[in-house]
mmCIF file of C-alpha atoms and ligand atoms in Angstrom:
data_model
loop_
_atom_site.group_PDB
_atom_site.id
_atom_site.type_symbol
_atom_site.label_atom_id
_atom_site.label_comp_id
_atom_site.label_asym_id
_atom_site.label_seq_id
_atom_site.Cartn_x
_atom_site.Cartn_y
_atom_site.Cartn_z
ATOM 1 C CA MET A 1 9.595 23.514 -21.323
ATOM 2 C CA ILE A 2 6.563 23.400 -18.711
ATOM 3 C CA PHE A 3 4.147 24.486 -20.673
ATOM 4 C CA ASN A 4 4.186 22.095 -23.565
ATOM 5 C CA PRO A 5 1.185 20.123 -24.759
ATOM 6 C CA SER A 6 1.673 17.054 -22.226
ATOM 7 C CA PHE A 7 1.707 19.367 -19.343
ATOM 8 C CA PRO A 8 -2.045 19.106 -18.131
ATOM 9 C CA TYR A 9 -1.356 15.263 -18.533
ATOM 10 C CA ARG A 10 1.628 15.142 -16.497
ATOM 11 C CA LEU A 11 0.185 17.478 -13.800
ATOM 12 C CA MET A 12 -2.521 15.356 -13.262
ATOM 13 C CA HIS A 13 -0.980 12.136 -13.521
ATOM 14 C CA MET A 14 1.399 13.277 -10.662
ATOM 15 C CA ALA A 15 -0.898 15.411 -8.528
ATOM 16 C CA THR A 16 -2.877 12.083 -8.405
ATOM 17 C CA ALA A 17 0.486 10.032 -7.900
ATOM 18 C CA ALA A 18 0.971 12.065 -4.553
ATOM 19 C CA PHE A 19 -2.638 11.034 -3.201
ATOM 20 C CA VAL A 20 -2.118 7.412 -4.434
ATOM 21 C CA ALA A 21 1.389 7.425 -2.500
ATOM 22 C CA THR A 22 -0.013 9.074 0.540
ATOM 23 C CA ALA A 23 -2.988 6.882 0.725
ATOM 24 C CA PHE A 24 -1.132 3.607 0.598
ATOM 25 C CA PHE A 25 1.172 4.871 2.975
ATOM 26 C CA VAL A 26 -1.126 5.645 5.580
ATOM 27 C CA GLY A 27 -3.465 2.675 4.989
ATOM 28 C CA ALA A 28 -0.211 0.207 5.594
ATOM 29 C CA SER A 29 0.391 1.984 8.751
ATOM 30 C CA GLY A 30 -3.303 1.625 10.133
ATOM 31 C CA ALA A 31 -3.063 -2.177 8.924
ATOM 32 C CA TRP A 32 0.329 -2.255 10.804
ATOM 33 C CA HIS A 33 -1.258 -1.530 14.209
ATOM 34 C CA LEU A 34 -4.407 -3.477 13.667
ATOM 35 C CA LEU A 35 -2.256 -6.545 12.929
ATOM 36 C CA ARG A 36 -0.300 -6.185 16.227
ATOM 37 C CA GLY A 37 -3.837 -6.038 17.680
ATOM 38 C CA ARG A 38 -3.726 -2.240 18.598
ATOM 39 C CA ASP A 39 -7.349 -1.642 17.885
ATOM 40 C CA ASN A 40 -8.973 1.545 18.955
ATOM 41 C CA ALA A 41 -10.845 4.337 16.663
ATOM 42 C CA ALA A 42 -8.068 6.345 15.785
ATOM 43 C CA VAL A 43 -6.302 3.306 14.211
ATOM 44 C CA ARG A 44 -9.644 2.441 12.276
ATOM 45 C CA ARG A 45 -10.011 5.942 11.009
ATOM 46 C CA MET A 46 -6.929 6.040 9.899
ATOM 47 C CA LEU A 47 -6.808 2.622 7.404
ATOM 48 C CA SER A 48 -10.633 3.722 6.920
ATOM 49 C CA MET A 49 -9.884 6.974 5.389
ATOM 50 C CA ALA A 50 -6.740 5.429 3.454
ATOM 51 C CA MET A 51 -9.027 2.933 2.100
ATOM 52 C CA TRP A 52 -11.868 5.317 0.832
ATOM 53 C CA MET A 53 -9.011 7.786 -0.810
ATOM 54 C CA ALA A 54 -7.526 4.824 -2.237
ATOM 55 C CA LEU A 55 -10.930 3.577 -4.089
ATOM 56 C CA ILE A 56 -11.524 6.937 -5.415
ATOM 57 C CA VAL A 57 -8.069 7.533 -6.498
ATOM 58 C CA ALA A 58 -6.386 4.665 -7.736
ATOM 59 C CA PRO A 59 -9.366 4.151 -10.636
ATOM 60 C CA LEU A 60 -9.281 7.859 -11.346
ATOM 61 C CA GLN A 61 -5.409 7.685 -11.633
ATOM 62 C CA ALA A 62 -5.581 4.789 -14.315
ATOM 63 C CA VAL A 63 -8.082 6.717 -16.128
ATOM 64 C CA ILE A 64 -5.691 10.146 -16.026
ATOM 65 C CA GLY A 65 -2.953 7.331 -17.373
ATOM 66 C CA ASP A 66 -4.809 6.570 -20.256
ATOM 67 C CA MET A 67 -5.095 9.783 -21.346
ATOM 68 C CA HIS A 68 -1.615 10.815 -20.721
ATOM 69 C CA GLY A 69 -0.418 7.647 -22.816
ATOM 70 C CA LEU A 70 -2.523 8.926 -25.871
ATOM 71 C CA ASN A 71 -0.870 12.227 -25.389
ATOM 72 C CA THR A 72 2.460 10.806 -25.463
ATOM 73 C CA LEU A 73 1.406 8.830 -28.556
ATOM 74 C CA LYS A 74 0.669 12.039 -30.457
ATOM 75 C CA HIS A 75 3.668 13.354 -28.964
ATOM 76 C CA GLN A 76 6.399 10.762 -28.470
ATOM 77 C CA PRO A 77 5.561 7.853 -30.618
ATOM 78 C CA ALA A 78 8.813 6.088 -30.319
ATOM 79 C CA LYS A 79 8.514 6.214 -26.365
ATOM 80 C CA ILE A 80 4.967 4.343 -26.694
ATOM 81 C CA ALA A 81 6.332 2.101 -29.409
ATOM 82 C CA ALA A 82 9.351 1.236 -26.930
ATOM 83 C CA ILE A 83 6.971 0.605 -23.542
ATOM 84 C CA GLU A 84 4.964 -1.397 -25.746
ATOM 85 C CA GLY A 85 7.854 -3.417 -27.025
ATOM 86 C CA HIS A 86 6.723 -3.335 -30.287
ATOM 87 C CA TRP A 87 9.103 -3.962 -33.351
ATOM 88 C CA GLU A 88 7.120 -3.864 -36.307
ATOM 89 C CA ASN A 89 3.947 -3.778 -38.137
ATOM 90 C CA THR A 90 2.780 -6.202 -40.414
ATOM 91 C CA ASP A 91 0.081 -5.530 -43.546
ATOM 92 C CA ASP A 92 -2.802 -4.087 -41.883
ATOM 93 C CA LYS A 93 -2.768 -6.359 -38.651
ATOM 94 C CA PRO A 94 -4.124 -4.782 -35.458
ATOM 95 C CA THR A 95 -1.367 -4.002 -32.675
ATOM 96 C CA PRO A 96 -1.670 -6.773 -29.990
ATOM 97 C CA LEU A 97 -0.933 -5.646 -26.358
ATOM 98 C CA ILE A 98 2.325 -7.477 -25.296
ATOM 99 C CA LEU A 99 1.293 -8.290 -21.224
ATOM 100 C CA PHE A 100 5.056 -9.489 -20.822
ATOM 101 C CA GLY A 101 8.276 -9.912 -22.618
ATOM 102 C CA ILE A 102 11.858 -9.317 -23.008
ATOM 103 C CA PRO A 103 12.658 -6.550 -26.043
ATOM 104 C CA ASP A 104 16.074 -7.202 -27.333
ATOM 105 C CA MET A 105 17.443 -4.034 -28.552
ATOM 106 C CA GLN A 106 20.073 -5.651 -30.537
ATOM 107 C CA ALA A 107 17.600 -8.309 -32.481
ATOM 108 C CA GLU A 108 14.890 -6.137 -32.837
ATOM 109 C CA LYS A 109 12.422 -8.190 -31.261
ATOM 110 C CA THR A 110 10.520 -8.687 -27.911
ATOM 111 C CA ARG A 111 11.233 -12.253 -26.565
ATOM 112 C CA PHE A 112 9.126 -14.700 -24.476
ATOM 113 C CA ALA A 113 5.982 -12.123 -25.572
ATOM 114 C CA VAL A 114 2.524 -13.180 -24.129
ATOM 115 C CA GLU A 115 0.271 -10.363 -26.377
ATOM 116 C CA ILE A 116 -3.414 -10.377 -26.269
ATOM 117 C CA PRO A 117 -4.625 -9.731 -30.239
ATOM 118 C CA TYR A 118 -6.241 -6.170 -30.789
ATOM 119 C CA LEU A 119 -5.654 -4.860 -27.448
ATOM 120 C CA GLY A 120 -2.890 -2.740 -27.912
ATOM 121 C CA SER A 121 -4.953 -0.969 -30.964
ATOM 122 C CA LEU A 122 -7.940 -0.684 -28.504
ATOM 123 C CA ILE A 123 -6.437 0.670 -25.583
ATOM 124 C CA LEU A 124 -4.266 3.638 -28.120
ATOM 125 C CA THR A 125 -6.391 3.905 -30.930
ATOM 126 C CA HIS A 126 -9.561 3.340 -29.629
ATOM 127 C CA SER A 127 -9.981 1.191 -32.804
ATOM 128 C CA LEU A 128 -9.783 -2.795 -33.579
ATOM 129 C CA ASP A 129 -7.857 -1.969 -36.754
ATOM 130 C CA LYS A 130 -5.892 0.671 -36.686
ATOM 131 C CA GLN A 131 -1.936 0.371 -35.798
ATOM 132 C CA ILE A 132 0.329 2.161 -33.712
ATOM 133 C CA PRO A 133 3.903 3.259 -34.742
ATOM 134 C CA ALA A 134 6.703 0.473 -34.728
ATOM 135 C CA LEU A 135 10.228 0.691 -33.280
ATOM 136 C CA LYS A 136 11.685 0.012 -36.548
ATOM 137 C CA ALA A 137 9.978 2.798 -37.983
ATOM 138 C CA PHE A 138 12.361 4.989 -36.178
ATOM 139 C CA ALA A 139 16.385 4.935 -37.006
ATOM 140 C CA PRO A 140 18.223 2.798 -34.302
ATOM 141 C CA GLU A 141 19.825 5.759 -33.205
ATOM 142 C CA ASP A 142 16.737 7.592 -32.235
ATOM 143 C CA ARG A 143 14.787 4.500 -30.275
ATOM 144 C CA PRO A 144 14.604 4.480 -26.383
ATOM 145 C CA ASN A 145 15.755 1.670 -24.528
ATOM 146 C CA SER A 146 12.454 -0.485 -24.752
ATOM 147 C CA THR A 147 13.880 -3.285 -22.231
ATOM 148 C CA ILE A 148 13.911 -0.418 -19.489
ATOM 149 C CA ILE A 149 11.029 1.135 -19.915
ATOM 150 C CA SER A 150 8.824 -1.699 -21.329
ATOM 151 C CA TRP A 151 9.368 -3.068 -17.458
ATOM 152 C CA SER A 152 9.046 0.066 -15.726
ATOM 153 C CA PHE A 153 5.911 0.826 -17.253
ATOM 154 C CA ARG A 154 4.390 -2.355 -16.224
ATOM 155 C CA ILE A 155 5.462 -1.893 -12.642
ATOM 156 C CA MET A 156 3.802 1.152 -12.726
ATOM 157 C CA ALA A 157 0.822 -0.163 -14.113
ATOM 158 C CA GLY A 158 0.440 -3.304 -12.589
ATOM 159 C CA LEU A 159 1.043 -1.861 -9.268
ATOM 160 C CA GLY A 160 -2.034 0.848 -10.253
ATOM 161 C CA MET A 161 -4.416 -2.312 -10.983
ATOM 162 C CA LEU A 162 -3.346 -3.914 -7.844
ATOM 163 C CA MET A 163 -4.169 -0.838 -6.041
ATOM 164 C CA ILE A 164 -7.826 -0.655 -7.748
ATOM 165 C CA VAL A 165 -7.997 -4.202 -6.392
ATOM 166 C CA VAL A 166 -7.270 -3.391 -3.216
ATOM 167 C CA GLY A 167 -9.541 -0.172 -3.032
ATOM 168 C CA LEU A 168 -12.458 -2.551 -4.244
ATOM 169 C CA TRP A 169 -11.516 -5.461 -1.563
ATOM 170 C CA SER A 170 -11.528 -2.938 1.134
ATOM 171 C CA LEU A 171 -15.371 -1.775 -0.155
ATOM 172 C CA TRP A 172 -16.544 -5.325 0.035
ATOM 173 C CA LEU A 173 -15.197 -5.904 3.504
ATOM 174 C CA ARG A 174 -16.299 -2.556 4.667
ATOM 175 C CA LYS A 175 -19.801 -3.669 3.741
ATOM 176 C CA ARG A 176 -19.392 -6.965 5.520
ATOM 177 C CA GLY A 177 -18.194 -5.028 8.072
ATOM 178 C CA THR A 178 -14.867 -7.091 8.561
ATOM 179 C CA LEU A 179 -12.649 -4.133 7.147
ATOM 180 C CA TYR A 180 -10.469 -4.026 10.351
ATOM 181 C CA GLN A 181 -10.422 -8.144 11.411
ATOM 182 C CA CYS A 182 -9.817 -9.602 8.066
ATOM 183 C CA ARG A 183 -5.874 -10.546 8.307
ATOM 184 C CA PRO A 184 -5.091 -11.074 4.642
ATOM 185 C CA PHE A 185 -6.428 -8.019 3.558
ATOM 186 C CA LEU A 186 -4.524 -6.342 6.410
ATOM 187 C CA TYR A 187 -1.684 -8.130 5.238
ATOM 188 C CA LEU A 188 -2.158 -6.981 1.753
ATOM 189 C CA ALA A 189 -2.456 -3.361 2.732
ATOM 190 C CA LEU A 190 0.536 -3.731 4.645
ATOM 191 C CA PHE A 191 2.703 -5.327 1.596
ATOM 192 C CA MET A 192 1.254 -2.511 -0.225
ATOM 193 C CA GLY A 193 3.109 0.612 1.652
ATOM 194 C CA PRO A 194 5.732 1.464 -0.553
ATOM 195 C CA SER A 195 3.598 0.918 -3.605
ATOM 196 C CA GLY A 196 2.715 4.472 -4.673
ATOM 197 C CA LEU A 197 5.981 5.293 -4.188
ATOM 198 C CA ILE A 198 7.652 2.515 -6.140
ATOM 199 C CA ALA A 199 4.909 3.166 -8.994
ATOM 200 C CA LEU A 200 5.871 6.922 -9.029
ATOM 201 C CA LEU A 201 9.425 5.951 -9.202
ATOM 202 C CA ALA A 202 8.660 3.516 -11.988
ATOM 203 C CA GLY A 203 6.775 6.175 -13.622
ATOM 204 C CA TRP A 204 9.695 9.066 -13.661
ATOM 205 C CA PHE A 205 11.751 6.273 -15.069
ATOM 206 C CA THR A 206 9.354 5.242 -18.008
ATOM 207 C CA THR A 207 9.230 9.110 -18.827
ATOM 208 C CA GLU A 208 12.857 10.119 -18.952
ATOM 209 C CA VAL A 209 14.306 6.765 -20.190
ATOM 210 C CA GLY A 210 11.496 6.757 -22.675
ATOM 211 C CA ARG A 211 12.451 10.339 -23.658
ATOM 212 C CA GLN A 212 16.075 9.471 -24.382
ATOM 213 C CA PRO A 213 18.083 10.109 -26.819
ATOM 214 C CA TRP A 214 16.497 13.439 -26.487
ATOM 215 C CA VAL A 215 16.481 16.413 -24.042
ATOM 216 C CA VAL A 216 13.937 18.324 -26.275
ATOM 217 C CA TYR A 217 12.051 15.716 -28.539
ATOM 218 C CA GLY A 218 12.927 15.815 -31.971
ATOM 219 C CA VAL A 219 14.747 18.871 -31.746
ATOM 220 C CA MET A 220 17.760 18.411 -29.321
ATOM 221 C CA ARG A 221 19.663 15.290 -28.372
ATOM 222 C CA THR A 222 20.857 14.546 -24.648
ATOM 223 C CA GLN A 223 24.578 14.185 -26.331
ATOM 224 C CA ASP A 224 24.367 17.779 -27.369
ATOM 225 C CA ALA A 225 23.132 19.351 -24.092
ATOM 226 C CA VAL A 226 26.132 17.843 -22.100
ATOM 227 C CA ALA A 227 28.016 20.704 -20.172
ATOM 228 C CA ASN A 228 31.441 20.698 -21.012
ATOM 229 C CA HIS A 229 32.832 19.423 -17.606
ATOM 230 C CA SER A 230 35.212 17.951 -16.066
ATOM 231 C CA VAL A 231 35.148 14.450 -14.443
ATOM 232 C CA GLU A 232 36.285 15.659 -11.435
ATOM 233 C CA GLN A 233 33.921 18.396 -11.326
ATOM 234 C CA LEU A 234 30.978 16.275 -11.931
ATOM 235 C CA THR A 235 32.039 13.691 -9.225
ATOM 236 C CA VAL A 236 32.103 16.009 -6.596
ATOM 237 C CA THR A 237 29.045 17.312 -7.609
ATOM 238 C CA LEU A 238 27.220 14.014 -7.564
ATOM 239 C CA VAL A 239 28.711 12.771 -4.346
ATOM 240 C CA LEU A 240 27.534 15.818 -2.754
ATOM 241 C CA PHE A 241 24.275 15.350 -4.280
ATOM 242 C CA VAL A 242 24.014 11.775 -2.947
ATOM 243 C CA LEU A 243 25.147 13.005 0.682
ATOM 244 C CA VAL A 244 22.698 15.656 1.039
ATOM 245 C CA TYR A 245 19.761 13.359 -0.281
ATOM 246 C CA PHE A 246 20.644 10.720 2.100
ATOM 247 C CA SER A 247 20.707 12.615 5.035
ATOM 248 C CA LEU A 248 17.505 14.676 4.269
ATOM 249 C CA PHE A 249 15.885 11.782 3.249
ATOM 250 C CA GLY A 250 17.247 9.413 5.668
ATOM 251 C CA THR A 251 16.726 11.966 8.616
ATOM 252 C CA GLY A 252 12.946 12.489 7.009
ATOM 253 C CA ILE A 253 12.111 8.692 6.686
ATOM 254 C CA GLY A 254 13.451 8.037 10.017
ATOM 255 C CA TYR A 255 10.996 10.413 11.548
ATOM 256 C CA MET A 256 7.983 9.445 9.899
ATOM 257 C CA MET A 257 8.219 5.908 10.910
ATOM 258 C CA ARG A 258 8.604 7.031 14.668
ATOM 259 C CA LEU A 259 5.615 9.011 14.138
ATOM 260 C CA VAL A 260 4.092 5.681 12.387
ATOM 261 C CA ARG A 261 5.251 3.383 14.953
ATOM 262 C CA LYS A 262 3.575 5.939 17.725
ATOM 263 C CA GLY A 263 0.450 5.934 15.577
ATOM 264 C CA PRO A 264 -2.813 8.213 15.900
ATOM 265 C CA GLN A 265 -3.611 9.027 19.568
ATOM 266 C CA PRO A 266 -7.192 8.563 20.696
ATOM 267 C CA HIS A 267 -8.662 11.939 21.278
ATOM 268 C CA VAL A 268 -8.831 13.005 24.939
ATOM 269 C CA ASP A 269 -10.947 15.966 25.900
ATOM 270 C CA HIS A 270 -9.647 17.828 28.472
ATOM 271 C CA GLY A 271 -12.209 20.336 28.658
ATOM 272 C CA ALA A 272 -12.265 24.394 27.577
ATOM 273 C CA HIS A 273 -9.036 24.827 28.743
ATOM 274 C CA GLY A 274 -7.100 21.988 27.477
ATOM 275 C CA GLY A 275 -4.827 19.457 29.016
ATOM 276 C CA PRO A 276 -1.007 19.252 29.121
ATOM 277 C CA GLY A 277 0.190 20.331 25.902
ATOM 278 C CA GLN A 278 -3.275 20.576 24.347
ATOM 279 C CA SER A 279 -4.073 24.156 24.267
ATOM 280 C CA ARG A 280 -0.810 24.954 22.719
ATOM 281 C CA THR A 281 1.005 24.360 19.824
ATOM 282 C CA PRO A 282 3.934 22.294 19.986
ATOM 283 C CA ALA A 283 7.315 23.874 20.201
ATOM 284 C CA ARG A 284 8.370 21.408 17.087
ATOM 285 C CA PRO A 285 5.978 20.594 14.538
ATOM 286 C CA LEU A 286 7.312 17.124 14.786
ATOM 287 C CA SER A 287 7.395 17.033 18.187
ATOM 288 C CA ALA A 288 4.174 14.886 18.005
ATOM 289 C CA ALA A 289 6.618 11.967 17.572
ATOM 290 C CA ASP A 290 8.022 10.325 20.704
ATOM 291 C CA GLU A 291 11.333 11.089 21.821
ATOM 292 C CA GLU A 292 12.214 7.760 23.687
ATOM 293 C CA ASN A 293 10.142 5.676 20.954
HETATM 294 C C1 LIG B 301 -2.856 2.507 -13.895
HETATM 295 C C2 LIG B 301 -2.311 2.632 -14.809
HETATM 296 C C3 LIG B 301 -1.436 3.648 -15.260
HETATM 297 C C4 LIG B 301 -1.413 4.108 -16.603
HETATM 298 C C5 LIG B 301 -1.998 3.777 -17.674
HETATM 299 C C6 LIG B 301 0.197 5.098 -16.287
HETATM 300 C C7 LIG B 301 0.301 5.802 -17.422
HETATM 301 C C8 LIG B 301 1.250 6.679 -17.614
HETATM 302 C C9 LIG B 301 2.239 6.967 -18.730
HETATM 303 C C10 LIG B 301 1.482 6.351 -20.035
HETATM 304 C C11 LIG B 301 3.292 7.198 -18.564
HETATM 305 C C12 LIG B 301 4.207 8.131 -19.180
HETATM 306 C C13 LIG B 301 4.049 9.173 -20.027
HETATM 307 C C14 LIG B 301 5.496 9.816 -20.894
HETATM 308 O O1 LIG B 301 6.426 9.984 -20.332
HETATM 309 O O2 LIG B 301 4.911 10.743 -21.868
HETATM 310 C C15 LIG B 301 3.244 7.805 -16.764
HETATM 311 C C16 LIG B 301 4.165 8.353 -16.142
HETATM 312 C C17 LIG B 301 4.081 8.536 -15.020
HETATM 313 N N1 LIG B 301 3.232 7.840 -13.884
HETATM 314 FE FE1 LIG B 301 1.924 6.507 -14.940
HETATM 315 N N2 LIG B 301 0.314 5.379 -14.924
HETATM 316 C C18 LIG B 301 -0.474 4.087 -14.680
HETATM 317 C C19 LIG B 301 -0.456 3.886 -13.193
HETATM 318 C C20 LIG B 301 0.644 5.249 -12.049
HETATM 319 C C21 LIG B 301 0.716 4.787 -10.718
HETATM 320 C C22 LIG B 301 -0.299 4.263 -9.955
HETATM 321 C C23 LIG B 301 1.587 5.943 -10.571
HETATM 322 C C24 LIG B 301 1.752 6.577 -8.876
HETATM 323 C C25 LIG B 301 1.016 6.087 -7.813
HETATM 324 C C26 LIG B 301 1.688 7.128 -11.688
HETATM 325 C C27 LIG B 301 2.750 7.502 -11.471
HETATM 326 C C28 LIG B 301 3.459 7.859 -12.824
HETATM 327 C C29 LIG B 301 4.778 9.131 -12.658
HETATM 328 C C30 LIG B 301 4.736 9.985 -11.457
HETATM 329 C C31 LIG B 301 5.236 9.298 -13.605
HETATM 330 C C32 LIG B 301 6.071 10.395 -14.617
HETATM 331 C C33 LIG B 301 5.438 11.788 -14.575
HETATM 332 C C34 LIG B 301 4.644 11.951 -15.430
HETATM 333 O O3 LIG B 301 5.172 11.567 -17.117
HETATM 334 O O4 LIG B 301 3.580 12.476 -15.913
HETATM 335 N N3 LIG B 301 1.519 6.074 -12.416
HETATM 336 N N4 LIG B 301 2.272 6.864 -16.396
#
C-alpha cells in the first residue's frame, strides 16, 4: 500500500507541504509582532527566513503538484476527471480548464463553469489536442464526488498560487528595503498564517474523497472493506478519537500560541559562563514559553 506508483510524488508533495505550512505560520507570527510595533532584529529575522523559505518552496510545491497530478491521471483517471469537473469529451475537441464551477452529480454537468479553452489539455497532457478522460466514461457508481473535490482542489491550488505571490512580493519589498514596514504586506502575511494548514487539509480531502468508491483503486471497494462492528463500538471509538485529538491538539496549539505571543527574544551575550538559565538546557523543552503570559 505504501510503495505504490504514486509514493514518490505523495512523499515529496507532503514533505514540501510541511515546509510550506511552517514557513507561513512563522511568517505570520513575525508579521504580527511587526504590526504591533515590536520591531527588533530577532522578529525581523523570523519574517525574513520565513519569506526566503516561502519564495523557494511555494513554487517548488506547484511543480511537484503538477507532477503529482500527471501521475494521478495515469493511475486514478476518474479522480482527475472529478477534480476538473470534466463530464464528457466531444469529437476531437481539446479539454478546457474549468477555473470555477459547481459540478452537479445528478445532472451530470458542471454548472456556471468558467473555462479557459485548451488549458486542461495543455496542463494534463502537455499538448494542445489530446483529451483527458471524462467522468461519463466511468459508470455512475465508480465516480468520485466531483462537487467536493473540485472545490477542495481549487482551495489547495488557489492558496498555493497565492503563496507564490506572497513569496515574490516579499522579494520585491526586500530589494526596496521595505519588507518590515509595508503594512499591506504584513497584513497579508498575517492572514496567510493558517494557509499552509488549510491547503494541506484540502489536499488530503482531494486525495481521499477522490479515491472513492475504492479503498484500493479498481480492486476493492470501500463498502467491501468495512469491518463488521456494531454502531455502539464505532460510536465509542469515534468519541474517544475526537476527545483525544481535541485535547492533544488543543494543548499543543495553546502552547504554540503562547510561544508566538512571547515572540523571539533578541540574543544577549552573557559571556563564557552564560547568564541565568543560559548555560543550562531548560528543564522542560517547552519552558521556553512564559508561564504568566
Ligand atoms: C500549487 C499547486 C498545487 C498543485 C497543482 C497540487 C496538486 C495536487 C494533486 C493533484 C493532489 C491529489 C493527488 C492524488 O490524490 O492523487 C494533491 C494532494 C495534496 N496536496 Fe497539493 N497541489 C498544489 C498545492 C499544494 C499546497 C500549497 C499544499 C500544502 C501546503 C498541498 C498539499 C497537498 C496534500 C497534503 C495532498 C494530499 C497528499 C497527497 O496526495 O500527496 N498542495 N495536490
